[in-house]
Amino acid sequence: GIISKAIFEANKWRHDFYVEESYVINWMYPYLSPHGLIMKINKEPLPKLTDEMVKNDMDFWAWYFNRLMKDRKFQRDVVARKTFSKLRCAIAGLYVYRRMMNEAEIAFRQAVDLYPSIPEANFCLADMYMQMGRFADALQLMETNQANDPNNDRIAGFINQIKDLAQMNNRVNQLQAQLSKGS
């Protein structure tokens, strides 16, 4: 992260930068905007993603997703499916950073559909659902993920975490309801 930031700062006036994110580099998020399959690192932090940026991203990925899903060669190519899923998941992460949850959900769903066993998209989408209080959706997603990837030991632990948090959330809601009634 430090090296990429130094390279960017020293050269951003010379040319545009683009990134295919494999691992999150936090300093980049304020600068990133979707750019087809990858993301552009803008010269200065963006106050927000414009409606046009989001529309272009959603339109591009709707078209590309449909094209890929209709391609029989793509359906058989596990490496390609994982790769495109990770690309879409990275952009979904940008939407989460920007608190654009509807767009993030669409992008994560596309990532999961591109490769249903992908851990990144499933775990990140389930985590987003939990942040939104959508525990049933998180649980259903991870149970489906477990059926697709039964050898992933982390899934069972995450499912238990979802159940525990849902139970705690329900208890908090009960206590708040009692408190509001003065009891």
Tab-separated table of C-alpha atoms in Angstrom:
chain	number	residue	atom	x	y	z
A	1	GLY	CA	0.000	0.000	0.000
A	2	ILE	CA	2.767	2.437	0.902
A	3	ILE	CA	4.726	1.716	-2.286
A	4	SER	CA	1.664	1.997	-4.531
A	5	LYS	CA	0.712	5.314	-2.887
A	6	ALA	CA	4.239	6.697	-3.445
A	7	ILE	CA	4.225	5.624	-7.107
A	8	PHE	CA	0.776	7.129	-7.599
A	9	GLU	CA	1.617	10.453	-5.934
A	10	ALA	CA	4.854	10.811	-7.902
A	11	ASN	CA	3.234	10.051	-11.261
A	12	LYS	CA	-0.471	10.930	-11.154
A	13	TRP	CA	0.135	14.138	-13.109
A	14	ARG	CA	1.727	12.128	-15.955
A	15	HIS	CA	-1.014	9.605	-16.710
A	16	ASP	CA	-4.116	7.861	-15.440
A	17	PHE	CA	-3.888	4.853	-13.128
A	18	TYR	CA	-6.100	1.780	-13.081
A	19	VAL	CA	-6.217	-1.133	-10.690
A	20	GLU	CA	-7.515	-4.661	-10.667
A	21	GLU	CA	-7.936	-5.132	-6.945
A	22	SER	CA	-6.852	-8.466	-5.533
A	23	TYR	CA	-6.487	-7.203	-1.981
A	24	VAL	CA	-8.041	-4.085	-0.519
A	25	ILE	CA	-5.633	-1.160	-0.279
A	26	ASN	CA	-7.533	1.257	1.940
A	27	TRP	CA	-5.907	4.495	0.790
A	28	MET	CA	-7.309	3.936	-2.700
A	29	TYR	CA	-11.015	3.873	-1.847
A	30	PRO	CA	-11.599	7.654	-1.882
A	31	TYR	CA	-9.909	7.828	-5.312
A	32	LEU	CA	-11.576	4.828	-6.989
A	33	SER	CA	-14.343	4.787	-9.555
A	34	PRO	CA	-15.642	1.797	-11.555
A	35	HIS	CA	-14.103	1.492	-15.006
A	36	GLY	CA	-15.433	-1.542	-16.861
A	37	LEU	CA	-13.871	-4.696	-15.436
A	38	ILE	CA	-11.451	-2.768	-13.225
A	39	MET	CA	-11.321	0.545	-11.359
A	40	LYS	CA	-9.750	3.887	-12.103
A	41	ILE	CA	-7.633	5.616	-9.471
A	42	ASN	CA	-8.611	9.254	-9.961
A	43	LYS	CA	-6.024	11.991	-9.456
A	44	GLU	CA	-7.873	13.425	-6.453
A	45	PRO	CA	-10.320	11.903	-3.951
A	46	LEU	CA	-13.901	11.847	-5.188
A	47	PRO	CA	-16.574	13.307	-2.909
A	48	LYS	CA	-18.950	10.669	-4.317
A	49	LEU	CA	-19.536	8.432	-7.299
A	50	THR	CA	-21.624	10.323	-9.833
A	51	ASP	CA	-24.927	8.980	-11.104
A	52	GLU	CA	-23.298	8.635	-14.519
A	53	MET	CA	-20.427	6.530	-13.110
A	54	VAL	CA	-22.868	4.218	-11.359
A	55	LYS	CA	-25.173	3.965	-14.374
A	56	ASN	CA	-22.242	3.185	-16.685
A	57	ASP	CA	-21.009	0.498	-14.288
A	58	MET	CA	-24.413	-1.099	-13.819
A	59	ASP	CA	-25.175	-1.024	-17.547
A	60	PHE	CA	-21.770	-2.449	-18.481
A	61	TRP	CA	-21.945	-5.245	-15.946
A	62	ALA	CA	-25.574	-6.115	-16.769
A	63	TRP	CA	-24.562	-6.503	-20.416
A	64	TYR	CA	-21.314	-8.362	-19.674
A	65	PHE	CA	-22.867	-10.584	-16.986
A	66	ASN	CA	-25.632	-11.699	-19.375
A	67	ARG	CA	-23.089	-12.309	-22.123
A	68	LEU	CA	-20.903	-14.441	-19.840
A	69	MET	CA	-23.772	-16.426	-18.351
A	70	LYS	CA	-25.034	-17.400	-21.822
A	71	ASP	CA	-21.597	-18.616	-22.929
A	72	ARG	CA	-21.241	-22.403	-22.526
A	73	LYS	CA	-17.451	-22.148	-22.591
A	74	PHE	CA	-17.553	-19.681	-19.720
A	75	GLN	CA	-19.836	-21.982	-17.719
A	76	ARG	CA	-17.193	-24.752	-17.924
A	77	ASP	CA	-14.194	-22.482	-17.248
A	78	VAL	CA	-13.764	-22.395	-13.460
A	79	VAL	CA	-10.751	-20.066	-13.592
A	80	ALA	CA	-12.633	-17.530	-15.733
A	81	ARG	CA	-15.682	-17.712	-13.489
A	82	LYS	CA	-13.573	-17.078	-10.377
A	83	THR	CA	-11.709	-14.244	-12.065
A	84	PHE	CA	-14.781	-12.360	-13.241
A	85	SER	CA	-16.478	-12.951	-9.899
A	86	LYS	CA	-13.517	-11.401	-8.081
A	87	LEU	CA	-13.516	-8.422	-10.443
A	88	ARG	CA	-17.189	-7.754	-9.724
A	89	CYS	CA	-16.715	-8.322	-6.007
A	90	ALA	CA	-13.987	-5.655	-5.897
A	91	ILE	CA	-16.344	-3.071	-7.383
A	92	ALA	CA	-19.070	-4.168	-4.964
A	93	GLY	CA	-16.605	-3.431	-2.163
A	94	LEU	CA	-16.222	0.092	-3.512
A	95	TYR	CA	-19.993	0.539	-3.326
A	96	VAL	CA	-19.975	-0.685	0.287
A	97	TYR	CA	-17.225	1.828	1.093
A	98	ARG	CA	-19.431	4.558	-0.400
A	99	ARG	CA	-22.465	3.242	1.570
A	100	MET	CA	-24.307	2.551	-1.691
A	101	MET	CA	-25.886	-0.653	-0.437
A	102	ASN	CA	-28.386	-1.234	-3.259
A	103	GLU	CA	-25.616	-1.040	-5.855
A	104	ALA	CA	-23.340	-3.168	-3.676
A	105	GLU	CA	-26.011	-5.854	-3.353
A	106	ILE	CA	-26.526	-5.993	-7.122
A	107	ALA	CA	-22.775	-6.246	-7.714
A	108	PHE	CA	-22.239	-8.881	-4.999
A	109	ARG	CA	-25.175	-10.911	-6.350
A	110	GLN	CA	-23.622	-10.843	-9.816
A	111	ALA	CA	-20.296	-11.944	-8.318
A	112	VAL	CA	-21.987	-14.856	-6.532
A	113	ASP	CA	-23.900	-15.854	-9.661
A	114	LEU	CA	-20.710	-15.774	-11.735
A	115	TYR	CA	-19.106	-18.288	-9.358
A	116	PRO	CA	-21.398	-19.503	-6.533
A	117	SER	CA	-18.601	-20.973	-4.383
A	118	ILE	CA	-16.536	-17.779	-4.281
A	119	PRO	CA	-15.766	-17.055	-0.628
A	120	GLU	CA	-15.088	-13.315	-1.008
A	121	ALA	CA	-18.437	-12.392	-2.526
A	122	ASN	CA	-20.472	-14.646	-0.255
A	123	PHE	CA	-18.791	-13.561	2.975
A	124	CYS	CA	-18.808	-9.863	2.031
A	125	LEU	CA	-22.453	-9.904	0.966
A	126	ALA	CA	-23.455	-11.768	4.138
A	127	ASP	CA	-21.482	-9.266	6.221
A	128	MET	CA	-23.245	-6.390	4.449
A	129	TYR	CA	-26.613	-8.031	5.129
A	130	MET	CA	-25.738	-8.321	8.814
A	131	GLN	CA	-24.737	-4.640	8.957
A	132	MET	CA	-28.174	-3.862	7.542
A	133	GLY	CA	-29.928	-6.148	10.059
A	134	ARG	CA	-30.900	-8.620	7.337
A	135	PHE	CA	-29.845	-11.702	9.274
A	136	ALA	CA	-32.232	-14.097	7.504
A	137	ASP	CA	-30.778	-13.080	4.128
A	138	ALA	CA	-27.224	-13.508	5.441
A	139	LEU	CA	-28.066	-16.938	6.834
A	140	GLN	CA	-29.756	-18.117	3.636
A	141	LEU	CA	-26.819	-16.915	1.540
A	142	MET	CA	-24.248	-18.699	3.687
A	143	GLU	CA	-26.281	-21.909	3.890
A	144	THR	CA	-26.419	-21.936	0.092
A	145	ASN	CA	-22.691	-21.213	0.032
A	146	GLN	CA	-22.089	-24.141	2.380
A	147	ALA	CA	-24.046	-26.450	0.060
A	148	ASN	CA	-21.878	-25.239	-2.854
A	149	ASP	CA	-18.613	-25.460	-0.884
A	150	PRO	CA	-19.058	-28.139	1.809
A	151	ASN	CA	-15.309	-28.440	2.495
A	152	ASN	CA	-14.910	-24.807	3.560
A	153	ASP	CA	-14.715	-24.976	7.356
A	154	ARG	CA	-15.018	-21.194	7.761
A	155	ILE	CA	-18.606	-21.224	6.502
A	156	ALA	CA	-19.990	-23.198	9.458
A	157	GLY	CA	-18.345	-20.814	11.912
A	158	PHE	CA	-19.748	-17.819	10.064
A	159	ILE	CA	-23.230	-19.361	10.017
A	160	ASN	CA	-23.035	-19.767	13.803
A	161	GLN	CA	-21.909	-16.145	14.119
A	162	ILE	CA	-24.895	-15.006	12.037
A	163	LYS	CA	-27.280	-17.012	14.217
A	164	ASP	CA	-25.734	-15.621	17.419
A	165	LEU	CA	-25.910	-12.033	16.174
A	166	ALA	CA	-29.497	-12.494	14.996
A	167	GLN	CA	-30.457	-13.851	18.408
A	168	MET	CA	-28.714	-10.948	20.167
A	169	ASN	CA	-30.390	-8.476	17.823
A	170	ASN	CA	-33.802	-9.982	18.571
A	171	ARG	CA	-33.115	-9.764	22.313
A	172	VAL	CA	-32.028	-6.108	22.011
A	173	ASN	CA	-35.239	-5.345	20.106
A	174	GLN	CA	-37.309	-7.060	22.823
A	175	LEU	CA	-35.566	-5.130	25.568
A	176	GLN	CA	-35.975	-1.821	23.713
A	177	ALA	CA	-39.676	-2.538	23.255
A	178	GLN	CA	-40.020	-3.238	26.985
A	179	LEU	CA	-38.043	-0.102	27.827
A	180	SER	CA	-40.228	2.051	25.595
A	181	LYS	CA	-43.280	0.790	27.500
A	182	GLY	CA	-41.626	1.831	30.757
A	183	SER	CA	-40.997	-1.693	32.024
